[in-house]
Amino acid sequence: MQLTFLDGNAVNPGDLDWKCLERFGTLTVYPRSEQADVVDRARNADAVFTNKVSFTAEILDRLPKLRYIGVFATGYNLIDVAAARRRNIVVTNIPAYSTESVAQAAWAHLLNLTFKLREHGNSVQSGDWVRSPDFCYWNGSPVELDGLTFGTVGYGAIGRRVARLAEAFGMKILAFTPSRKPGTTDGSVRFVSLETLLSESDVVSLHCPLKDDNAKMIDAPALARMKPTAFFLNLARGALVDEKALADALNSGRIAGAGLDVLAEEPPGPDNPLLTTKNCTITPHLAWGTLAARKRLQVIAAQNFQAFLDGKPVNVVD
């Protein structure tokens, strides 16, 4: 059996091996692939694996041997699933492998924002503390989270986990998800409309999938609903946000700060307005990528493929 991984460097830059897939057949791993490379590199494959390489209907029509696409991620919007179904190609993804890592990264961003860790660390390294006449100083007062309101947009595995961490910090918790009626609860979590969450939360954190109907859901009107003291986090998908509107809100002081691990275009172009925005910390889509999470990713990917070979596929996207 011929197996091809089109962008293996994304999930394994060299600190893991490929034994999880090598046991199934002859595995060819490309560190990365351009879209123009896909047909040639996948032409002889029975199964392909991808992290961020797209499969359009046109590409799938040119791969008659292909029977399986294993997405090494939770999101699968890069695959034309309807076209794959028409060709009897099974597409699987890997849910919930990075829950703990992404939740941890969300809180790393929030703690950085509330205590301005990056700014104060840079200040100390530049000699400001050495020159200070006092034993301590701060560039803007740190923010205590106890008693504030945390709002999670999305209430899947990651949304629930960040909510529990917020509870541990003594925060009130609001959640918005289309699957839960406003006014209902889950323990200390109160479900509300998106409008209510935006206006009442001191922290707004995105943990929802990107779909056709929610692109740029955080736009200028949404940001205008938020408190001027509120912080915004996005560790979901960059395209959920109108990036110019967010940059304008941050530069004007309309909201207090933002922590982002995702952007609409990755890697971003040099003209992305958020790259030079005030009170905005951006990390390079790394929240999911702890060693522990990537090991789980490999284990579940191998389990998915074994189930497919056994005729009982699991984690099939549809």
PDB file of C-alpha atoms in Angstrom:
ATOM      1  CA  MET A   1       0.000   0.000   0.000  1.00  0.00           C
ATOM      2  CA  GLN A   2       1.271   3.435  -0.964  1.00  0.00           C
ATOM      3  CA  LEU A   3       0.892   6.222   1.595  1.00  0.00           C
ATOM      4  CA  THR A   4       1.845   9.871   1.105  1.00  0.00           C
ATOM      5  CA  PHE A   5       2.102  12.661   3.662  1.00  0.00           C
ATOM      6  CA  LEU A   6       2.122  15.979   1.843  1.00  0.00           C
ATOM      7  CA  ASP A   7       3.222  18.365   4.608  1.00  0.00           C
ATOM      8  CA  GLY A   8       4.790  16.252   7.317  1.00  0.00           C
ATOM      9  CA  ASN A   9       6.971  19.038   8.684  1.00  0.00           C
ATOM     10  CA  ALA A  10       3.879  20.753  10.055  1.00  0.00           C
ATOM     11  CA  VAL A  11       3.288  17.983  12.593  1.00  0.00           C
ATOM     12  CA  ASN A  12       6.751  16.437  12.834  1.00  0.00           C
ATOM     13  CA  PRO A  13       9.672  18.817  12.296  1.00  0.00           C
ATOM     14  CA  GLY A  14      12.077  16.079  13.377  1.00  0.00           C
ATOM     15  CA  ASP A  15      11.321  15.417  17.031  1.00  0.00           C
ATOM     16  CA  LEU A  16       9.094  12.403  16.307  1.00  0.00           C
ATOM     17  CA  ASP A  17       9.333   9.373  14.018  1.00  0.00           C
ATOM     18  CA  TRP A  18       6.842   8.040  11.467  1.00  0.00           C
ATOM     19  CA  LYS A  19       6.423   4.489  12.807  1.00  0.00           C
ATOM     20  CA  CYS A  20       2.723   5.198  13.355  1.00  0.00           C
ATOM     21  CA  LEU A  21       2.169   5.129   9.568  1.00  0.00           C
ATOM     22  CA  GLU A  22       5.139   3.137   8.267  1.00  0.00           C
ATOM     23  CA  ARG A  23       3.608  -0.088   9.550  1.00  0.00           C
ATOM     24  CA  PHE A  24       0.777   0.215   7.023  1.00  0.00           C
ATOM     25  CA  GLY A  25       2.870   0.243   3.861  1.00  0.00           C
ATOM     26  CA  THR A  26       5.357   2.316   1.896  1.00  0.00           C
ATOM     27  CA  LEU A  27       5.261   5.838   3.292  1.00  0.00           C
ATOM     28  CA  THR A  28       6.560   8.902   1.451  1.00  0.00           C
ATOM     29  CA  VAL A  29       6.768  12.056   3.560  1.00  0.00           C
ATOM     30  CA  TYR A  30       7.219  15.476   2.006  1.00  0.00           C
ATOM     31  CA  PRO A  31       8.165  18.261   4.439  1.00  0.00           C
ATOM     32  CA  ARG A  32       5.750  20.609   2.655  1.00  0.00           C
ATOM     33  CA  SER A  33       3.885  20.769  -0.650  1.00  0.00           C
ATOM     34  CA  GLU A  34       2.526  23.553  -2.802  1.00  0.00           C
ATOM     35  CA  GLN A  35      -0.928  23.085  -4.271  1.00  0.00           C
ATOM     36  CA  ALA A  36       0.657  22.623  -7.691  1.00  0.00           C
ATOM     37  CA  ASP A  37       2.557  19.603  -6.332  1.00  0.00           C
ATOM     38  CA  VAL A  38      -0.422  17.670  -4.986  1.00  0.00           C
ATOM     39  CA  VAL A  39      -1.498  15.686  -8.032  1.00  0.00           C
ATOM     40  CA  ASP A  40       2.007  14.536  -8.934  1.00  0.00           C
ATOM     41  CA  ARG A  41       2.909  13.635  -5.367  1.00  0.00           C
ATOM     42  CA  ALA A  42      -0.368  11.857  -4.584  1.00  0.00           C
ATOM     43  CA  ARG A  43      -0.944  10.216  -7.977  1.00  0.00           C
ATOM     44  CA  ASN A  44       0.126   6.718  -6.888  1.00  0.00           C
ATOM     45  CA  ALA A  45      -1.120   6.902  -3.300  1.00  0.00           C
ATOM     46  CA  ASP A  46      -3.891   4.736  -1.907  1.00  0.00           C
ATOM     47  CA  ALA A  47      -4.019   7.044   1.106  1.00  0.00           C
ATOM     48  CA  VAL A  48      -2.808  10.577   1.664  1.00  0.00           C
ATOM     49  CA  PHE A  49      -2.304  12.519   4.873  1.00  0.00           C
ATOM     50  CA  THR A  50      -2.389  16.276   5.154  1.00  0.00           C
ATOM     51  CA  ASN A  51      -2.300  18.983   7.753  1.00  0.00           C
ATOM     52  CA  LYS A  52      -2.979  22.099   5.689  1.00  0.00           C
ATOM     53  CA  VAL A  53      -2.720  21.069   2.024  1.00  0.00           C
ATOM     54  CA  SER A  54      -6.078  21.451   0.293  1.00  0.00           C
ATOM     55  CA  PHE A  55      -7.956  18.933  -1.831  1.00  0.00           C
ATOM     56  CA  THR A  56     -10.397  20.506  -4.271  1.00  0.00           C
ATOM     57  CA  ALA A  57     -12.856  18.627  -6.459  1.00  0.00           C
ATOM     58  CA  GLU A  58     -10.571  19.200  -9.437  1.00  0.00           C
ATOM     59  CA  ILE A  59      -7.605  17.654  -7.640  1.00  0.00           C
ATOM     60  CA  LEU A  60      -9.657  14.689  -6.419  1.00  0.00           C
ATOM     61  CA  ASP A  61     -10.880  14.002  -9.972  1.00  0.00           C
ATOM     62  CA  ARG A  62      -7.240  13.577 -11.017  1.00  0.00           C
ATOM     63  CA  LEU A  63      -6.476  11.002  -8.309  1.00  0.00           C
ATOM     64  CA  PRO A  64      -8.457   7.880  -9.324  1.00  0.00           C
ATOM     65  CA  LYS A  65      -6.429   5.564  -7.082  1.00  0.00           C
ATOM     66  CA  LEU A  66      -7.041   7.544  -3.910  1.00  0.00           C
ATOM     67  CA  ARG A  67      -9.355   5.964  -1.324  1.00  0.00           C
ATOM     68  CA  TYR A  68      -8.513   7.721   1.922  1.00  0.00           C
ATOM     69  CA  ILE A  69      -7.579  11.217   3.151  1.00  0.00           C
ATOM     70  CA  GLY A  70      -6.401  11.492   6.726  1.00  0.00           C
ATOM     71  CA  VAL A  71      -6.472  15.076   7.983  1.00  0.00           C
ATOM     72  CA  PHE A  72      -3.866  15.521  10.719  1.00  0.00           C
ATOM     73  CA  ALA A  73      -5.994  18.211  12.394  1.00  0.00           C
ATOM     74  CA  THR A  74      -9.478  18.828  13.730  1.00  0.00           C
ATOM     75  CA  GLY A  75     -10.535  21.340  11.083  1.00  0.00           C
ATOM     76  CA  TYR A  76     -11.254  19.860   7.649  1.00  0.00           C
ATOM     77  CA  ASN A  77     -12.492  22.846   5.626  1.00  0.00           C
ATOM     78  CA  LEU A  78      -9.443  22.349   3.364  1.00  0.00           C
ATOM     79  CA  ILE A  79     -11.096  19.239   1.879  1.00  0.00           C
ATOM     80  CA  ASP A  80     -14.013  19.294  -0.557  1.00  0.00           C
ATOM     81  CA  VAL A  81     -15.832  16.648   1.437  1.00  0.00           C
ATOM     82  CA  ALA A  82     -18.803  16.434  -0.941  1.00  0.00           C
ATOM     83  CA  ALA A  83     -16.488  15.766  -3.889  1.00  0.00           C
ATOM     84  CA  ALA A  84     -14.627  13.130  -1.876  1.00  0.00           C
ATOM     85  CA  ARG A  85     -17.898  11.426  -1.004  1.00  0.00           C
ATOM     86  CA  ARG A  86     -18.891  11.281  -4.671  1.00  0.00           C
ATOM     87  CA  ARG A  87     -15.627   9.494  -5.403  1.00  0.00           C
ATOM     88  CA  ASN A  88     -16.044   7.130  -2.397  1.00  0.00           C
ATOM     89  CA  ILE A  89     -12.989   8.617  -0.701  1.00  0.00           C
ATOM     90  CA  VAL A  90     -13.155   8.401   3.076  1.00  0.00           C
ATOM     91  CA  VAL A  91     -12.037  11.579   4.885  1.00  0.00           C
ATOM     92  CA  THR A  92     -11.195  11.486   8.581  1.00  0.00           C
ATOM     93  CA  ASN A  93     -10.067  14.109  11.048  1.00  0.00           C
ATOM     94  CA  ILE A  94      -8.671  14.071  14.578  1.00  0.00           C
ATOM     95  CA  PRO A  95     -10.908  15.701  17.166  1.00  0.00           C
ATOM     96  CA  ALA A  96      -9.931  16.688  20.694  1.00  0.00           C
ATOM     97  CA  TYR A  97      -6.243  15.801  20.506  1.00  0.00           C
ATOM     98  CA  SER A  98      -5.054  19.304  21.441  1.00  0.00           C
ATOM     99  CA  THR A  99      -7.663  20.369  23.994  1.00  0.00           C
ATOM    100  CA  GLU A 100      -5.280  20.740  26.916  1.00  0.00           C
ATOM    101  CA  SER A 101      -2.580  22.445  24.852  1.00  0.00           C
ATOM    102  CA  VAL A 102      -4.898  25.011  23.273  1.00  0.00           C
ATOM    103  CA  ALA A 103      -6.573  25.782  26.595  1.00  0.00           C
ATOM    104  CA  GLN A 104      -3.149  26.291  28.142  1.00  0.00           C
ATOM    105  CA  ALA A 105      -2.157  28.635  25.309  1.00  0.00           C
ATOM    106  CA  ALA A 106      -5.376  30.636  25.720  1.00  0.00           C
ATOM    107  CA  TRP A 107      -4.506  31.248  29.328  1.00  0.00           C
ATOM    108  CA  ALA A 108      -0.901  32.050  28.483  1.00  0.00           C
ATOM    109  CA  HIS A 109      -2.229  34.806  26.233  1.00  0.00           C
ATOM    110  CA  LEU A 110      -4.688  36.071  28.831  1.00  0.00           C
ATOM    111  CA  LEU A 111      -2.136  36.143  31.647  1.00  0.00           C
ATOM    112  CA  ASN A 112       0.290  37.915  29.347  1.00  0.00           C
ATOM    113  CA  LEU A 113      -2.356  40.553  28.580  1.00  0.00           C
ATOM    114  CA  THR A 114      -3.529  41.082  32.137  1.00  0.00           C
ATOM    115  CA  PHE A 115      -0.016  41.466  33.563  1.00  0.00           C
ATOM    116  CA  LYS A 116       1.661  42.785  30.380  1.00  0.00           C
ATOM    117  CA  LEU A 117       4.329  40.139  30.784  1.00  0.00           C
ATOM    118  CA  ARG A 118       5.924  40.709  27.394  1.00  0.00           C
ATOM    119  CA  GLU A 119       6.167  44.472  27.884  1.00  0.00           C
ATOM    120  CA  HIS A 120       7.519  44.233  31.412  1.00  0.00           C
ATOM    121  CA  GLY A 121      10.008  41.518  30.476  1.00  0.00           C
ATOM    122  CA  ASN A 122      11.304  43.651  27.620  1.00  0.00           C
ATOM    123  CA  SER A 123      11.474  46.646  29.928  1.00  0.00           C
ATOM    124  CA  VAL A 124      13.600  44.802  32.489  1.00  0.00           C
ATOM    125  CA  GLN A 125      15.929  43.479  29.799  1.00  0.00           C
ATOM    126  CA  SER A 126      16.394  46.983  28.440  1.00  0.00           C
ATOM    127  CA  GLY A 127      17.617  48.145  31.864  1.00  0.00           C
ATOM    128  CA  ASP A 128      14.565  49.996  33.157  1.00  0.00           C
ATOM    129  CA  TRP A 129      14.531  48.141  36.480  1.00  0.00           C
ATOM    130  CA  VAL A 130      18.240  48.723  36.992  1.00  0.00           C
ATOM    131  CA  ARG A 131      17.622  52.444  36.547  1.00  0.00           C
ATOM    132  CA  SER A 132      14.445  52.533  38.620  1.00  0.00           C
ATOM    133  CA  PRO A 133      14.472  54.621  41.813  1.00  0.00           C
ATOM    134  CA  ASP A 134      11.888  52.238  43.331  1.00  0.00           C
ATOM    135  CA  PHE A 135      11.931  48.531  44.109  1.00  0.00           C
ATOM    136  CA  CYS A 136       9.051  47.939  41.685  1.00  0.00           C
ATOM    137  CA  TYR A 137       7.219  49.616  38.825  1.00  0.00           C
ATOM    138  CA  TRP A 138       4.558  48.818  36.297  1.00  0.00           C
ATOM    139  CA  ASN A 139       3.567  50.160  32.920  1.00  0.00           C
ATOM    140  CA  GLY A 140      -0.173  50.161  33.445  1.00  0.00           C
ATOM    141  CA  SER A 141      -1.820  48.448  36.403  1.00  0.00           C
ATOM    142  CA  PRO A 142      -2.100  44.636  36.253  1.00  0.00           C
ATOM    143  CA  VAL A 143      -5.642  43.267  36.040  1.00  0.00           C
ATOM    144  CA  GLU A 144      -7.025  40.801  38.592  1.00  0.00           C
ATOM    145  CA  LEU A 145      -9.304  38.175  37.047  1.00  0.00           C
ATOM    146  CA  ASP A 146     -11.187  37.102  40.169  1.00  0.00           C
ATOM    147  CA  GLY A 147     -14.797  38.262  39.900  1.00  0.00           C
ATOM    148  CA  LEU A 148     -14.585  39.219  36.218  1.00  0.00           C
ATOM    149  CA  THR A 149     -16.610  37.554  33.460  1.00  0.00           C
ATOM    150  CA  PHE A 150     -15.133  35.134  30.942  1.00  0.00           C
ATOM    151  CA  GLY A 151     -17.070  34.538  27.723  1.00  0.00           C
ATOM    152  CA  THR A 152     -16.353  31.568  25.487  1.00  0.00           C
ATOM    153  CA  VAL A 153     -17.719  31.595  21.948  1.00  0.00           C
ATOM    154  CA  GLY A 154     -18.021  27.891  21.314  1.00  0.00           C
ATOM    155  CA  TYR A 155     -18.561  25.159  23.867  1.00  0.00           C
ATOM    156  CA  GLY A 156     -16.883  22.070  22.506  1.00  0.00           C
ATOM    157  CA  ALA A 157     -14.030  20.303  24.260  1.00  0.00           C
ATOM    158  CA  ILE A 158     -11.739  23.356  24.236  1.00  0.00           C
ATOM    159  CA  GLY A 159     -14.475  25.822  25.139  1.00  0.00           C
ATOM    160  CA  ARG A 160     -15.469  23.689  28.120  1.00  0.00           C
ATOM    161  CA  ARG A 161     -11.849  23.343  29.239  1.00  0.00           C
ATOM    162  CA  VAL A 162     -11.091  27.069  29.144  1.00  0.00           C
ATOM    163  CA  ALA A 163     -14.339  27.689  31.007  1.00  0.00           C
ATOM    164  CA  ARG A 164     -13.255  25.356  33.814  1.00  0.00           C
ATOM    165  CA  LEU A 165      -9.920  27.158  34.049  1.00  0.00           C
ATOM    166  CA  ALA A 166     -11.790  30.460  34.238  1.00  0.00           C
ATOM    167  CA  GLU A 167     -13.818  29.031  37.084  1.00  0.00           C
ATOM    168  CA  ALA A 168     -10.588  28.147  38.903  1.00  0.00           C
ATOM    169  CA  PHE A 169      -9.583  31.816  38.636  1.00  0.00           C
ATOM    170  CA  GLY A 170     -12.836  32.859  40.302  1.00  0.00           C
ATOM    171  CA  MET A 171     -14.436  34.195  37.135  1.00  0.00           C
ATOM    172  CA  LYS A 172     -18.082  34.168  36.126  1.00  0.00           C
ATOM    173  CA  ILE A 173     -18.571  32.222  32.893  1.00  0.00           C
ATOM    174  CA  LEU A 174     -20.768  32.932  29.900  1.00  0.00           C
ATOM    175  CA  ALA A 175     -20.949  30.768  26.796  1.00  0.00           C
ATOM    176  CA  PHE A 176     -22.472  31.094  23.352  1.00  0.00           C
ATOM    177  CA  THR A 177     -23.087  28.102  21.117  1.00  0.00           C
ATOM    178  CA  PRO A 178     -25.891  27.580  18.577  1.00  0.00           C
ATOM    179  CA  SER A 179     -26.644  24.195  20.135  1.00  0.00           C
ATOM    180  CA  ARG A 180     -27.636  25.591  23.548  1.00  0.00           C
ATOM    181  CA  LYS A 181     -30.578  27.860  24.288  1.00  0.00           C
ATOM    182  CA  PRO A 182     -29.812  31.167  26.010  1.00  0.00           C
ATOM    183  CA  GLY A 183     -30.856  31.038  29.640  1.00  0.00           C
ATOM    184  CA  THR A 184     -29.807  27.414  30.164  1.00  0.00           C
ATOM    185  CA  THR A 185     -26.812  26.425  32.266  1.00  0.00           C
ATOM    186  CA  ASP A 186     -24.108  23.800  32.627  1.00  0.00           C
ATOM    187  CA  GLY A 187     -22.996  23.985  36.225  1.00  0.00           C
ATOM    188  CA  SER A 188     -21.640  27.507  36.691  1.00  0.00           C
ATOM    189  CA  VAL A 189     -21.685  28.211  32.939  1.00  0.00           C
ATOM    190  CA  ARG A 190     -24.581  30.356  31.739  1.00  0.00           C
ATOM    191  CA  PHE A 191     -25.527  30.213  28.047  1.00  0.00           C
ATOM    192  CA  VAL A 192     -26.399  33.534  26.451  1.00  0.00           C
ATOM    193  CA  SER A 193     -26.757  35.113  23.025  1.00  0.00           C
ATOM    194  CA  LEU A 194     -23.612  36.243  21.257  1.00  0.00           C
ATOM    195  CA  GLU A 195     -24.672  39.867  21.698  1.00  0.00           C
ATOM    196  CA  THR A 196     -25.046  39.422  25.460  1.00  0.00           C
ATOM    197  CA  LEU A 197     -21.714  37.620  25.733  1.00  0.00           C
ATOM    198  CA  LEU A 198     -19.896  40.388  23.883  1.00  0.00           C
ATOM    199  CA  SER A 199     -21.422  43.169  25.980  1.00  0.00           C
ATOM    200  CA  GLU A 200     -21.080  41.515  29.404  1.00  0.00           C
ATOM    201  CA  SER A 201     -17.716  39.720  29.184  1.00  0.00           C
ATOM    202  CA  ASP A 202     -14.392  41.075  30.393  1.00  0.00           C
ATOM    203  CA  VAL A 203     -12.688  38.397  28.299  1.00  0.00           C
ATOM    204  CA  VAL A 204     -14.064  37.137  24.969  1.00  0.00           C
ATOM    205  CA  SER A 205     -12.385  33.942  23.757  1.00  0.00           C
ATOM    206  CA  LEU A 206     -13.130  32.181  20.446  1.00  0.00           C
ATOM    207  CA  HIS A 207     -13.267  28.368  20.466  1.00  0.00           C
ATOM    208  CA  CYS A 208     -15.626  27.573  17.605  1.00  0.00           C
ATOM    209  CA  PRO A 209     -15.137  26.040  14.151  1.00  0.00           C
ATOM    210  CA  LEU A 210     -15.056  28.173  11.018  1.00  0.00           C
ATOM    211  CA  LYS A 211     -18.178  27.702   8.892  1.00  0.00           C
ATOM    212  CA  ASP A 212     -19.729  29.462   5.924  1.00  0.00           C
ATOM    213  CA  ASP A 213     -22.115  31.405   8.156  1.00  0.00           C
ATOM    214  CA  ASN A 214     -19.676  32.696  10.777  1.00  0.00           C
ATOM    215  CA  ALA A 215     -16.742  34.104   8.786  1.00  0.00           C
ATOM    216  CA  LYS A 216     -15.829  37.549  10.181  1.00  0.00           C
ATOM    217  CA  MET A 217     -18.378  37.129  12.964  1.00  0.00           C
ATOM    218  CA  ILE A 218     -16.178  39.401  15.062  1.00  0.00           C
ATOM    219  CA  ASP A 219     -16.557  42.559  12.989  1.00  0.00           C
ATOM    220  CA  ALA A 220     -16.768  46.261  13.814  1.00  0.00           C
ATOM    221  CA  PRO A 221     -20.338  46.091  15.226  1.00  0.00           C
ATOM    222  CA  ALA A 222     -19.400  43.078  17.369  1.00  0.00           C
ATOM    223  CA  LEU A 223     -16.298  44.808  18.706  1.00  0.00           C
ATOM    224  CA  ALA A 224     -18.347  47.932  19.415  1.00  0.00           C
ATOM    225  CA  ARG A 225     -20.467  45.876  21.818  1.00  0.00           C
ATOM    226  CA  MET A 226     -17.454  44.949  23.949  1.00  0.00           C
ATOM    227  CA  LYS A 227     -16.318  46.801  27.050  1.00  0.00           C
ATOM    228  CA  PRO A 228     -13.373  49.157  26.501  1.00  0.00           C
ATOM    229  CA  THR A 229     -11.592  47.239  29.287  1.00  0.00           C
ATOM    230  CA  ALA A 230     -12.216  43.836  27.688  1.00  0.00           C
ATOM    231  CA  PHE A 231      -9.620  41.473  26.260  1.00  0.00           C
ATOM    232  CA  PHE A 232     -10.126  39.416  23.106  1.00  0.00           C
ATOM    233  CA  LEU A 233      -8.595  35.987  22.431  1.00  0.00           C
ATOM    234  CA  ASN A 234      -8.671  33.947  19.232  1.00  0.00           C
ATOM    235  CA  LEU A 235      -7.210  30.445  19.248  1.00  0.00           C
ATOM    236  CA  ALA A 236      -9.758  29.044  16.797  1.00  0.00           C
ATOM    237  CA  ARG A 237      -9.565  30.289  13.193  1.00  0.00           C
ATOM    238  CA  GLY A 238      -8.331  33.621  11.920  1.00  0.00           C
ATOM    239  CA  ALA A 239     -11.126  34.042   9.385  1.00  0.00           C
ATOM    240  CA  LEU A 240     -13.662  34.327  12.211  1.00  0.00           C
ATOM    241  CA  VAL A 241     -12.388  37.895  12.664  1.00  0.00           C
ATOM    242  CA  ASP A 242     -12.482  41.016  10.526  1.00  0.00           C
ATOM    243  CA  GLU A 243      -8.801  41.773  11.040  1.00  0.00           C
ATOM    244  CA  LYS A 244      -8.950  45.418   9.997  1.00  0.00           C
ATOM    245  CA  ALA A 245     -11.852  46.035  12.365  1.00  0.00           C
ATOM    246  CA  LEU A 246      -9.926  44.397  15.216  1.00  0.00           C
ATOM    247  CA  ALA A 247      -6.812  46.444  14.436  1.00  0.00           C
ATOM    248  CA  ASP A 248      -8.893  49.631  14.427  1.00  0.00           C
ATOM    249  CA  ALA A 249     -10.519  48.698  17.750  1.00  0.00           C
ATOM    250  CA  LEU A 250      -7.133  48.063  19.365  1.00  0.00           C
ATOM    251  CA  ASN A 251      -5.414  51.138  17.955  1.00  0.00           C
ATOM    252  CA  SER A 252      -8.276  53.390  19.023  1.00  0.00           C
ATOM    253  CA  GLY A 253      -8.461  51.887  22.522  1.00  0.00           C
ATOM    254  CA  ARG A 254     -11.952  50.571  21.838  1.00  0.00           C
ATOM    255  CA  ILE A 255     -10.904  47.324  23.572  1.00  0.00           C
ATOM    256  CA  ALA A 256      -7.996  46.769  25.930  1.00  0.00           C
ATOM    257  CA  GLY A 257      -5.967  44.108  24.157  1.00  0.00           C
ATOM    258  CA  ALA A 258      -5.900  40.936  22.091  1.00  0.00           C
ATOM    259  CA  GLY A 259      -4.064  37.629  22.131  1.00  0.00           C
ATOM    260  CA  LEU A 260      -4.107  35.741  18.838  1.00  0.00           C
ATOM    261  CA  ASP A 261      -2.682  32.406  17.759  1.00  0.00           C
ATOM    262  CA  VAL A 262      -4.336  32.391  14.343  1.00  0.00           C
ATOM    263  CA  LEU A 263      -4.722  34.777  11.409  1.00  0.00           C
ATOM    264  CA  ALA A 264      -6.884  34.660   8.300  1.00  0.00           C
ATOM    265  CA  GLU A 265      -3.836  34.085   6.093  1.00  0.00           C
ATOM    266  CA  GLU A 266      -0.999  31.913   7.422  1.00  0.00           C
ATOM    267  CA  PRO A 267       1.771  32.820   7.176  1.00  0.00           C
ATOM    268  CA  PRO A 268       0.503  36.405   7.080  1.00  0.00           C
ATOM    269  CA  GLY A 269       1.437  38.955   4.476  1.00  0.00           C
ATOM    270  CA  PRO A 270       3.597  41.864   5.606  1.00  0.00           C
ATOM    271  CA  ASP A 271       0.642  44.231   5.205  1.00  0.00           C
ATOM    272  CA  ASN A 272      -1.568  42.474   7.772  1.00  0.00           C
ATOM    273  CA  PRO A 273      -2.721  45.334  10.014  1.00  0.00           C
ATOM    274  CA  LEU A 274      -2.556  43.255  13.182  1.00  0.00           C
ATOM    275  CA  LEU A 275       1.209  42.801  12.923  1.00  0.00           C
ATOM    276  CA  THR A 276       1.767  46.413  13.976  1.00  0.00           C
ATOM    277  CA  THR A 277      -1.289  46.929  16.168  1.00  0.00           C
ATOM    278  CA  LYS A 278      -1.108  48.260  19.716  1.00  0.00           C
ATOM    279  CA  ASN A 279      -1.798  45.911  22.643  1.00  0.00           C
ATOM    280  CA  CYS A 280      -1.834  42.818  20.458  1.00  0.00           C
ATOM    281  CA  THR A 281       0.285  39.702  20.963  1.00  0.00           C
ATOM    282  CA  ILE A 282       0.380  37.188  18.112  1.00  0.00           C
ATOM    283  CA  THR A 283       1.847  33.698  18.249  1.00  0.00           C
ATOM    284  CA  PRO A 284       2.404  31.638  15.045  1.00  0.00           C
ATOM    285  CA  HIS A 285      -0.462  29.101  15.276  1.00  0.00           C
ATOM    286  CA  LEU A 286       1.488  27.060  17.807  1.00  0.00           C
ATOM    287  CA  ALA A 287      -1.145  26.388  20.486  1.00  0.00           C
ATOM    288  CA  TRP A 288      -1.915  22.899  19.203  1.00  0.00           C
ATOM    289  CA  GLY A 289       1.712  21.900  18.721  1.00  0.00           C
ATOM    290  CA  THR A 290       3.060  20.705  22.055  1.00  0.00           C
ATOM    291  CA  LEU A 291       4.996  17.463  21.845  1.00  0.00           C
ATOM    292  CA  ALA A 292       2.325  15.702  23.888  1.00  0.00           C
ATOM    293  CA  ALA A 293      -0.448  16.884  21.561  1.00  0.00           C
ATOM    294  CA  ARG A 294       1.447  15.896  18.417  1.00  0.00           C
ATOM    295  CA  LYS A 295       2.095  12.434  19.841  1.00  0.00           C
ATOM    296  CA  ARG A 296      -1.644  12.054  20.447  1.00  0.00           C
ATOM    297  CA  LEU A 297      -2.232  13.298  16.908  1.00  0.00           C
ATOM    298  CA  GLN A 298      -0.096  10.498  15.489  1.00  0.00           C
ATOM    299  CA  VAL A 299      -1.692   7.819  17.660  1.00  0.00           C
ATOM    300  CA  ILE A 300      -5.235   8.823  16.707  1.00  0.00           C
ATOM    301  CA  ALA A 301      -4.304   9.158  13.018  1.00  0.00           C
ATOM    302  CA  ALA A 302      -2.991   5.589  13.037  1.00  0.00           C
ATOM    303  CA  GLN A 303      -6.139   4.384  14.807  1.00  0.00           C
ATOM    304  CA  ASN A 304      -8.293   6.157  12.227  1.00  0.00           C
ATOM    305  CA  PHE A 305      -6.451   4.486   9.365  1.00  0.00           C
ATOM    306  CA  GLN A 306      -6.545   1.053  10.980  1.00  0.00           C
ATOM    307  CA  ALA A 307     -10.297   1.393  11.444  1.00  0.00           C
ATOM    308  CA  PHE A 308     -10.637   2.312   7.770  1.00  0.00           C
ATOM    309  CA  LEU A 309      -8.643  -0.764   6.744  1.00  0.00           C
ATOM    310  CA  ASP A 310     -10.854  -2.880   8.994  1.00  0.00           C
ATOM    311  CA  GLY A 311     -13.929  -1.589   7.180  1.00  0.00           C
ATOM    312  CA  LYS A 312     -15.208   0.297  10.215  1.00  0.00           C
ATOM    313  CA  PRO A 313     -13.963   3.866   9.728  1.00  0.00           C
ATOM    314  CA  VAL A 314     -14.149   6.300  12.639  1.00  0.00           C
ATOM    315  CA  ASN A 315     -13.902  10.093  12.879  1.00  0.00           C
ATOM    316  CA  VAL A 316     -15.283  10.322   9.349  1.00  0.00           C
ATOM    317  CA  VAL A 317     -16.156  13.918   8.395  1.00  0.00           C
ATOM    318  CA  ASP A 318     -19.390  14.525   6.563  1.00  0.00           C
TER     319      ASP A 318
END
